[in-house]
PDB file of C-alpha atoms in Angstrom:
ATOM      1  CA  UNK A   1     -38.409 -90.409  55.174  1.00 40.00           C
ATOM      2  CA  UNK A   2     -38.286 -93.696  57.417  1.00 41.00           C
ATOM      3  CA  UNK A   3     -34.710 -94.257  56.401  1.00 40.00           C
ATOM      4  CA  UNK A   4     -33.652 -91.258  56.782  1.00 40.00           C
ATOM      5  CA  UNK A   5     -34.796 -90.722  60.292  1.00 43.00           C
ATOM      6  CA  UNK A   6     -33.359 -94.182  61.027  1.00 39.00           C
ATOM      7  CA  UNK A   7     -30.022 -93.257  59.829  1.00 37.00           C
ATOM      8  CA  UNK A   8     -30.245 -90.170  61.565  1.00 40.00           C
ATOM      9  CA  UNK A   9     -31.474 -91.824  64.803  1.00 41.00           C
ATOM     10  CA  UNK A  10     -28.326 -93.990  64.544  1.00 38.00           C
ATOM     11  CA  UNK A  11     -26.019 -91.601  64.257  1.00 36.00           C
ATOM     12  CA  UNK A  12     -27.646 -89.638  67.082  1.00 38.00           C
ATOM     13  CA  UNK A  13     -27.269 -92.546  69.297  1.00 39.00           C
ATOM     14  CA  UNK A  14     -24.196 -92.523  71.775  1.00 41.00           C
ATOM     15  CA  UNK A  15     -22.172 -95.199  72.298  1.00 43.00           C
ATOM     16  CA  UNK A  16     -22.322 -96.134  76.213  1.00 45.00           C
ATOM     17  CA  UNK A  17     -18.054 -97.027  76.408  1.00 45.00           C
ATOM     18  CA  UNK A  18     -17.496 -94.086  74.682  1.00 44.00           C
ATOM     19  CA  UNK A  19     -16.447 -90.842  76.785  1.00 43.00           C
ATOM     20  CA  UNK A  20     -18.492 -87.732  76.052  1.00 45.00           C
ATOM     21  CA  UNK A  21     -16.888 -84.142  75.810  1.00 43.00           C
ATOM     22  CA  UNK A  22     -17.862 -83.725  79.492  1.00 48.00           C
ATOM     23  CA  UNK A  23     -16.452 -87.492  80.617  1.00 74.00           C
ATOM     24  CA  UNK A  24     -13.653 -87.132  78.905  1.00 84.00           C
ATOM     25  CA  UNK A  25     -10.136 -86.486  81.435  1.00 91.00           C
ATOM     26  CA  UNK A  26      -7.749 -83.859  80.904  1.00 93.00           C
ATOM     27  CA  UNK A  27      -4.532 -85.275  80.182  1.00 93.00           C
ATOM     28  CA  UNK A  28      -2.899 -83.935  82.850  1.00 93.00           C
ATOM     29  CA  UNK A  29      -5.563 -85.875  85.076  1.00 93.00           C
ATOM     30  CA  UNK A  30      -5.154 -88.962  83.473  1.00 94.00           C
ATOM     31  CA  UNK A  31      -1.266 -89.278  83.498  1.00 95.00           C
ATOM     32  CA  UNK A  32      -1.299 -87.249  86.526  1.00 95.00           C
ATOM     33  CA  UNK A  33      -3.185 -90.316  88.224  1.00 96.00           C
ATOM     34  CA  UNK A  34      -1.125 -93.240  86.448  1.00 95.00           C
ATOM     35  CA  UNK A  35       1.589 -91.623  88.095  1.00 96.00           C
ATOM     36  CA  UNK A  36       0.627 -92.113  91.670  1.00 95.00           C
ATOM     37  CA  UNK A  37       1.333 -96.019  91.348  1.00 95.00           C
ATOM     38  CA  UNK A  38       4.889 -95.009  91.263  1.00 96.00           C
ATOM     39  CA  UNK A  39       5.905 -95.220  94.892  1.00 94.00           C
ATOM     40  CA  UNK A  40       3.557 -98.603  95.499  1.00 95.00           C
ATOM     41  CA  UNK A  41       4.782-100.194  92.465  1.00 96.00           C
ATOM     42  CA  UNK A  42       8.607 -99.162  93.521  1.00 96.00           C
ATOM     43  CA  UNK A  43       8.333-100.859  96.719  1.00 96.00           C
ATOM     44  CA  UNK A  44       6.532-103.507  95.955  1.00 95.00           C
ATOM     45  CA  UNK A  45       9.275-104.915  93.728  1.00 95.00           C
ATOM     46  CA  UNK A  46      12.128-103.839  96.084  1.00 95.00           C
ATOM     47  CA  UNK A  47       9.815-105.406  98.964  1.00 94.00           C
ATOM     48  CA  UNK A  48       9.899-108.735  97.328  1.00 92.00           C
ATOM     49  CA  UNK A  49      13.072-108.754  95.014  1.00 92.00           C
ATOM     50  CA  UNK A  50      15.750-107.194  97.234  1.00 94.00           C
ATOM     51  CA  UNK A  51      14.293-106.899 100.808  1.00 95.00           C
ATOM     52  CA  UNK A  52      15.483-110.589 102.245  1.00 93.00           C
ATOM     53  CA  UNK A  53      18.420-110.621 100.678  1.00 92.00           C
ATOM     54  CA  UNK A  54      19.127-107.924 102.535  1.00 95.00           C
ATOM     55  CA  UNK A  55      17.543-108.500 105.829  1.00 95.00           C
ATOM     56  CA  UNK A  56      19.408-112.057 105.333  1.00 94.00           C
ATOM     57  CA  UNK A  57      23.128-110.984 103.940  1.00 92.00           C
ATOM     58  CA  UNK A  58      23.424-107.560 105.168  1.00 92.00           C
ATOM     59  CA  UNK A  59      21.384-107.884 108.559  1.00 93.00           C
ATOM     60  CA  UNK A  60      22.141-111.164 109.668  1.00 92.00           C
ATOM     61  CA  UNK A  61      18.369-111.958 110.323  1.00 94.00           C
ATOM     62  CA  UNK A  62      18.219-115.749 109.629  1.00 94.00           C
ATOM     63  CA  UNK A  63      16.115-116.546 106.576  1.00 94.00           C
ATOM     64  CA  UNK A  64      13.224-118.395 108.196  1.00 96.00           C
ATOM     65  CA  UNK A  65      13.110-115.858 110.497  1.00 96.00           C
ATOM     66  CA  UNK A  66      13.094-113.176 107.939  1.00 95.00           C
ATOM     67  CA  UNK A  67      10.630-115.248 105.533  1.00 94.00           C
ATOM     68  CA  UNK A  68       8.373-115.410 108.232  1.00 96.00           C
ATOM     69  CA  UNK A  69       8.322-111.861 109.473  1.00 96.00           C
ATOM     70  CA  UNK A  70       7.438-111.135 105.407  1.00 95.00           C
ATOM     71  CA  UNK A  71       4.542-113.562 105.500  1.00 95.00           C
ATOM     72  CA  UNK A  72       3.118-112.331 108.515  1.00 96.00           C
ATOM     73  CA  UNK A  73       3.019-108.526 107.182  1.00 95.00           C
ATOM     74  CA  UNK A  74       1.206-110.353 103.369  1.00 94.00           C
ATOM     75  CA  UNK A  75      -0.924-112.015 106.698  1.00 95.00           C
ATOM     76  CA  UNK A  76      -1.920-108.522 107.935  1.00 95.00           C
ATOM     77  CA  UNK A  77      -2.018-107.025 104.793  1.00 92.00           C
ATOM     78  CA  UNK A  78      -5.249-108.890 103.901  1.00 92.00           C
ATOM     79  CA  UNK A  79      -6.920-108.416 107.218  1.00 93.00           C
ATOM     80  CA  UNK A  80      -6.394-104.406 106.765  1.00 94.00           C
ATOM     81  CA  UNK A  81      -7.253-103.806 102.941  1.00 93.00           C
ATOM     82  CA  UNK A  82     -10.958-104.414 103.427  1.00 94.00           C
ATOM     83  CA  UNK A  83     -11.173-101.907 107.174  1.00 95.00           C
ATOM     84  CA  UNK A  84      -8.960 -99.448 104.533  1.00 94.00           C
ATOM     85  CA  UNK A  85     -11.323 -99.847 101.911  1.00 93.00           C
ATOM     86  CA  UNK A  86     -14.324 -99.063 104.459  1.00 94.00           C
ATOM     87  CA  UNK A  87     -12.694 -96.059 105.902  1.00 93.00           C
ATOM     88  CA  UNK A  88     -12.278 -94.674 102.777  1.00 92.00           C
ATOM     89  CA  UNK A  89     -16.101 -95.606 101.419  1.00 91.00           C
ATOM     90  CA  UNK A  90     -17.385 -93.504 104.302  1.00 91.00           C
ATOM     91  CA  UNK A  91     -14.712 -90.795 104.095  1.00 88.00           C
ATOM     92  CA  UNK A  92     -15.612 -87.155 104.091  1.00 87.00           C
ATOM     93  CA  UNK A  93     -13.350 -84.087 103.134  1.00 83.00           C
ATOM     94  CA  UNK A  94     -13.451 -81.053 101.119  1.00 86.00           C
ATOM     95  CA  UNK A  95     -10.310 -82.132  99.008  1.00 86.00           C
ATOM     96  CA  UNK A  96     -12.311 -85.312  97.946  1.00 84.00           C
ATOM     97  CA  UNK A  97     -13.190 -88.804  99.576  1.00 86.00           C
ATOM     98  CA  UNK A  98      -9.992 -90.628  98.388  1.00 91.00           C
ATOM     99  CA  UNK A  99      -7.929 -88.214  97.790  1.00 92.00           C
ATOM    100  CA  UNK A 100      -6.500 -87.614 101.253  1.00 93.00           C
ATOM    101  CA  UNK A 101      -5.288 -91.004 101.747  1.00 95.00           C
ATOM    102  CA  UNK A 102      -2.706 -90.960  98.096  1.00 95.00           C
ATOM    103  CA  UNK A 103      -1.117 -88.073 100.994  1.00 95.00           C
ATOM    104  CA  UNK A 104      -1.276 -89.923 104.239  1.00 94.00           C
ATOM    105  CA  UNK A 105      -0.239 -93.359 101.944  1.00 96.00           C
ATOM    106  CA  UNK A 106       3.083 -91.846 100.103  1.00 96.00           C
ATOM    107  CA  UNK A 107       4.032 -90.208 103.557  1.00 97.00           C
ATOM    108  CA  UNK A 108       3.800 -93.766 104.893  1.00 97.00           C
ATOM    109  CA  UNK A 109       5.296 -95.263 101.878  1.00 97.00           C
ATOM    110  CA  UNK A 110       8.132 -92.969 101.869  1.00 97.00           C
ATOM    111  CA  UNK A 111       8.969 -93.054 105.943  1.00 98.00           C
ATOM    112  CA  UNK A 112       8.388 -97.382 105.765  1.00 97.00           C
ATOM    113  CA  UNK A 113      11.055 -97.155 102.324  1.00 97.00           C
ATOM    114  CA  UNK A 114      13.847 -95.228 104.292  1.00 97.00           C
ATOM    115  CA  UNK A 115      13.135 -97.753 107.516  1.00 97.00           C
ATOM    116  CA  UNK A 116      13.393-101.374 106.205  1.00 97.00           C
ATOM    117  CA  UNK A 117      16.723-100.617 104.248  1.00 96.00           C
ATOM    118  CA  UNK A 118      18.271 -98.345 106.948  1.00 96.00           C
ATOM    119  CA  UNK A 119      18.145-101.079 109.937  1.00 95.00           C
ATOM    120  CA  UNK A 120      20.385-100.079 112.652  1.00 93.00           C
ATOM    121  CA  UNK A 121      23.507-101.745 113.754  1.00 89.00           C
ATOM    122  CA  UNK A 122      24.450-102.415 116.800  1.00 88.00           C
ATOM    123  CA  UNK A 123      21.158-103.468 117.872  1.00 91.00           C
ATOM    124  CA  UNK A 124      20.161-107.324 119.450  1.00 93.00           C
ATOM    125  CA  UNK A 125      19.101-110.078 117.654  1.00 93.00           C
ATOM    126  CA  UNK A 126      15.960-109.851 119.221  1.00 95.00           C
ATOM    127  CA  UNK A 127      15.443-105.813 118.623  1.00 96.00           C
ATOM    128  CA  UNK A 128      16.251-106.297 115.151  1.00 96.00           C
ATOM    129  CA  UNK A 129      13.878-108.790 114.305  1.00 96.00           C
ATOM    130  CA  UNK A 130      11.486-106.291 116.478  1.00 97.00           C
ATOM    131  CA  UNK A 131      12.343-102.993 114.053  1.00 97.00           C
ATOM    132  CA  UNK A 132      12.369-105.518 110.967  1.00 96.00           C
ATOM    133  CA  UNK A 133       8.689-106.673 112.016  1.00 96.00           C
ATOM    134  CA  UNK A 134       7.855-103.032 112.891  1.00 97.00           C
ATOM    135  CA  UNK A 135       8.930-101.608 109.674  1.00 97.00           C
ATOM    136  CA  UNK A 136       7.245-104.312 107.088  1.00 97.00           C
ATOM    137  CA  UNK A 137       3.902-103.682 109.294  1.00 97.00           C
ATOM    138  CA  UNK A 138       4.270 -99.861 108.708  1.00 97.00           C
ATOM    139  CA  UNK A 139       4.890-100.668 105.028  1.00 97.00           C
ATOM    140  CA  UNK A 140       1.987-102.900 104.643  1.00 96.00           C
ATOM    141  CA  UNK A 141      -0.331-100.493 106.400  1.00 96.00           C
ATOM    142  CA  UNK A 142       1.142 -97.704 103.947  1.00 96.00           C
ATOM    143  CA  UNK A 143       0.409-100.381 101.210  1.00 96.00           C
ATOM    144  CA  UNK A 144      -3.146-100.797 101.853  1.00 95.00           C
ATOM    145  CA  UNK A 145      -3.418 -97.009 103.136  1.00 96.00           C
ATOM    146  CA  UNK A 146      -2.314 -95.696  99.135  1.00 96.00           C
ATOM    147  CA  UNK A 147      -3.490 -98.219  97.579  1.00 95.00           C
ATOM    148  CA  UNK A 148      -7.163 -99.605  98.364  1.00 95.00           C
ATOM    149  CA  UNK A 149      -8.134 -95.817  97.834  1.00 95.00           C
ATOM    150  CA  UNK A 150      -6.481 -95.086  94.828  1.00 95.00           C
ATOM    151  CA  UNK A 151      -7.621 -98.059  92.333  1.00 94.00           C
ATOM    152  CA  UNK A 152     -10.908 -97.410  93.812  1.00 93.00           C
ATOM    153  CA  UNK A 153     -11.034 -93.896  91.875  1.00 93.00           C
ATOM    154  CA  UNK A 154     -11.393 -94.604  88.532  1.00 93.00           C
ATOM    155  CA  UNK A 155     -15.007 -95.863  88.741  1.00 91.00           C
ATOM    156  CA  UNK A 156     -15.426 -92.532  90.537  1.00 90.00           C
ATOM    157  CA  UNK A 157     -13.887 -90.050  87.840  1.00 90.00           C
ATOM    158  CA  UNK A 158     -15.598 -91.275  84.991  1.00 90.00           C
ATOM    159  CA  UNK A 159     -18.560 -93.640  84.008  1.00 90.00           C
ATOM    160  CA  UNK A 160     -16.612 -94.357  80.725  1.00 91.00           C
ATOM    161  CA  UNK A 161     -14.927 -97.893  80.054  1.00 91.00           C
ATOM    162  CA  UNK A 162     -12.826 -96.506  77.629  1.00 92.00           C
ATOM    163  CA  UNK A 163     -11.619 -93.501  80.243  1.00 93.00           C
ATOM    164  CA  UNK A 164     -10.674 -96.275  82.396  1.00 93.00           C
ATOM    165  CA  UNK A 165      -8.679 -98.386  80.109  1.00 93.00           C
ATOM    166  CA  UNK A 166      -7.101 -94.904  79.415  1.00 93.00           C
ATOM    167  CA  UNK A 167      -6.373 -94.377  82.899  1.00 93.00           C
ATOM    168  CA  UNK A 168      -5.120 -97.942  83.703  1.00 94.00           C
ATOM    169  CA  UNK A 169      -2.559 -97.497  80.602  1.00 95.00           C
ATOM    170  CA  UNK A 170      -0.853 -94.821  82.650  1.00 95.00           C
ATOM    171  CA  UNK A 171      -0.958 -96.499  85.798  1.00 95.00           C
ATOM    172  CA  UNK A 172       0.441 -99.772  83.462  1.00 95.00           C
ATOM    173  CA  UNK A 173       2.891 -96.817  81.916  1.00 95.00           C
ATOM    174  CA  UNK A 174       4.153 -95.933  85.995  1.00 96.00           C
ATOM    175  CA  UNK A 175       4.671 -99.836  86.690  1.00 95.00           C
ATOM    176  CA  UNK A 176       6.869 -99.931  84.129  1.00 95.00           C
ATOM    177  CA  UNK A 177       9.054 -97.122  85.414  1.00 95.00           C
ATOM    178  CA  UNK A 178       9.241 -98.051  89.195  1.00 95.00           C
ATOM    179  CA  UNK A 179       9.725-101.194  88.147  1.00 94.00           C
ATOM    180  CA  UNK A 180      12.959-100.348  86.087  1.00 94.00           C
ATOM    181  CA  UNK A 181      14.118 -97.739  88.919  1.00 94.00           C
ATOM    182  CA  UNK A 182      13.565-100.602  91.351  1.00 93.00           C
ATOM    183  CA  UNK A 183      14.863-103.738  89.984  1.00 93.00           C
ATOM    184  CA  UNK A 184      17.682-102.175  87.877  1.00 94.00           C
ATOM    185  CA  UNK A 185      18.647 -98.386  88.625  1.00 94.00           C
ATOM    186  CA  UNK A 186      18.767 -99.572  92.226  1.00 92.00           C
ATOM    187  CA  UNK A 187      20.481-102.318  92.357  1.00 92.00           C
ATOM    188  CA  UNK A 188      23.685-101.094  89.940  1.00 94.00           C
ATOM    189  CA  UNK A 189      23.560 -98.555  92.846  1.00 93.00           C
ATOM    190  CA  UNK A 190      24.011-100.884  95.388  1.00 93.00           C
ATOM    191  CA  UNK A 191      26.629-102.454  93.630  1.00 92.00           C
ATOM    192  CA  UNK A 192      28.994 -99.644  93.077  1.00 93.00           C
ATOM    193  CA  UNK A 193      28.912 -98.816  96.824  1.00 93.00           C
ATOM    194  CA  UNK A 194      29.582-102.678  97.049  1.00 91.00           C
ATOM    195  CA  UNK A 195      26.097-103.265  98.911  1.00 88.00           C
ATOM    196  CA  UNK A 196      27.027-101.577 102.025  1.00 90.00           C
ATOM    197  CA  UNK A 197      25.054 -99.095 104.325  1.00 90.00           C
ATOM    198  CA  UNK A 198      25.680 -95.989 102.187  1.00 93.00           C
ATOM    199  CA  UNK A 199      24.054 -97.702  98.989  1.00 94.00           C
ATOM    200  CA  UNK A 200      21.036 -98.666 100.954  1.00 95.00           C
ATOM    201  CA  UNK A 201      20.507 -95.937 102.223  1.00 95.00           C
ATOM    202  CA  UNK A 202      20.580 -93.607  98.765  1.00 96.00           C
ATOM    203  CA  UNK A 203      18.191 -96.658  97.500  1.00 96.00           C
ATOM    204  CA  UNK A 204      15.937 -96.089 100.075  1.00 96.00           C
ATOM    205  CA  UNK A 205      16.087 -92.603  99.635  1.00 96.00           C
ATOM    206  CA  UNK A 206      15.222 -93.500  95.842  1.00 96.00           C
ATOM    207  CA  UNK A 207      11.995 -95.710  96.661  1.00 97.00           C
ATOM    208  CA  UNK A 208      10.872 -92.563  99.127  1.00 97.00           C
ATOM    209  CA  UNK A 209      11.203 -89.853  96.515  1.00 97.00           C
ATOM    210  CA  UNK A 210       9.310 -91.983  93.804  1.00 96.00           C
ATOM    211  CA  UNK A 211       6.761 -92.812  96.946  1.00 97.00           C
ATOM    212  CA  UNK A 212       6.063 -88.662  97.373  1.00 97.00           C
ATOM    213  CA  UNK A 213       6.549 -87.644  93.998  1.00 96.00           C
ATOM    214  CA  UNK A 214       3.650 -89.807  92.744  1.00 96.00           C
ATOM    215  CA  UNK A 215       1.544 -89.717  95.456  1.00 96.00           C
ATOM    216  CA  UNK A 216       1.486 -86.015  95.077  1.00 96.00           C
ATOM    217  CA  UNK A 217       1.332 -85.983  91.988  1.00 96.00           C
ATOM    218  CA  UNK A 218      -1.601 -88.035  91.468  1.00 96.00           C
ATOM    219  CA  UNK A 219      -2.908 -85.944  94.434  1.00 95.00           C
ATOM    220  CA  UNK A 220      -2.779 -82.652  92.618  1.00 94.00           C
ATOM    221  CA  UNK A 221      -4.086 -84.362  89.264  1.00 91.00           C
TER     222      UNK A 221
END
């Protein structure tokens, strides 16, 4: 009788990392949220891969100039993240506490992805370097803005390790895509309109459109 309440004491006994039927995410959730690193993970890698070379070869900013301008926006980057990540702690709103800022972050995202690779000609050394600096602050505040927010969510949506690690592998999943769309899609683009203003600016309009449609979609998920 000992034994077999023991057994049936163990099998009664939950495992803590293991979701239950009311922890457990819809799919549509989980993907659904892996999806909203698109636009951040997008621009990241255009940001750091493709972003000097063209401020440098396309622009004409010089490359100190334009290494510096890219340090100093990394600079404020990591003086805004933690004011972001307090905003959004004390955040109220009926569609959620973080949820508002995956909108206000892809709008960013998309607006700062159409601005640093559509830099006007005909401007002055000196106002280019201005719209340049401009543009990677706006980007770097959209960054943050998305960003701090959304990884902060999945310790919110479930108290399940194993939820997590399920909702990280679509995020991991989105990386992966944005990355490919960034680093390869793109720049074949660029080359068959011979890297000139007209390729930039559909590559631009690429990084925006993968900026909205995940920040929506993780929105609505």
């Amino acid at each position: 009788e000992t034994m077999t309440d023991a057994v049936a004491g163990d099998s009664q006994t939950a495992d803590p990392n293991s979701p239950s039927a009311t922890d457990r995410l819809p799919l549509f959730t989980a993907f659904g949220w892996g999806m909203g690193t698109l636009g951040v993970a997008a621009m990241y890698n255009a940001v750091n891969i493709l972003l000097l070379q063209y401020l440098v070869d396309y622009v004409g900013i010089g490359a100190a100039i334009a290494g510096l301008l890219m340090a100093l926006s990394k600079l404020y980057d990591a003086f805004t993240d933690p004011v972001i990540g307090a905003i959004s702690d004390r955040s109220k709103s009926k569609m959620g506490r973080r949820r508002p800022f995956l909108l206000y972050g892809c709008g960013l995202l998309a607006l700062s992805a159409i601005l640093l690779f559509n830099v006007p000609s005909g401007l002055s050394s000196n106002l280019t370097i201005l719209y340049a600096g401009g543009a990677l602050i706006l980007y770097a505040t959209a960054y943050g803005l998305f960003g701090v927010p959304y990884m902060a969510m999945p310790a919110e949506m479930t108290t399940s390790a194993n939820e997590r690690s399920r909702l990280i592998s679509f995020r991991v999943l989105a990386v992966s895509i944005a990355s490919l769309i960034a680093t390869f899609v793109g720049p074949v683009v660029l080359k068959y309109f011979d890297n000139s203003a007209t390729g930039y600016s559909i590559y631009s309009s690429m990084l925006a459109a993968l900026a909205i449609i995940g920040g929506v979609t993780a929105f609505l998920a």
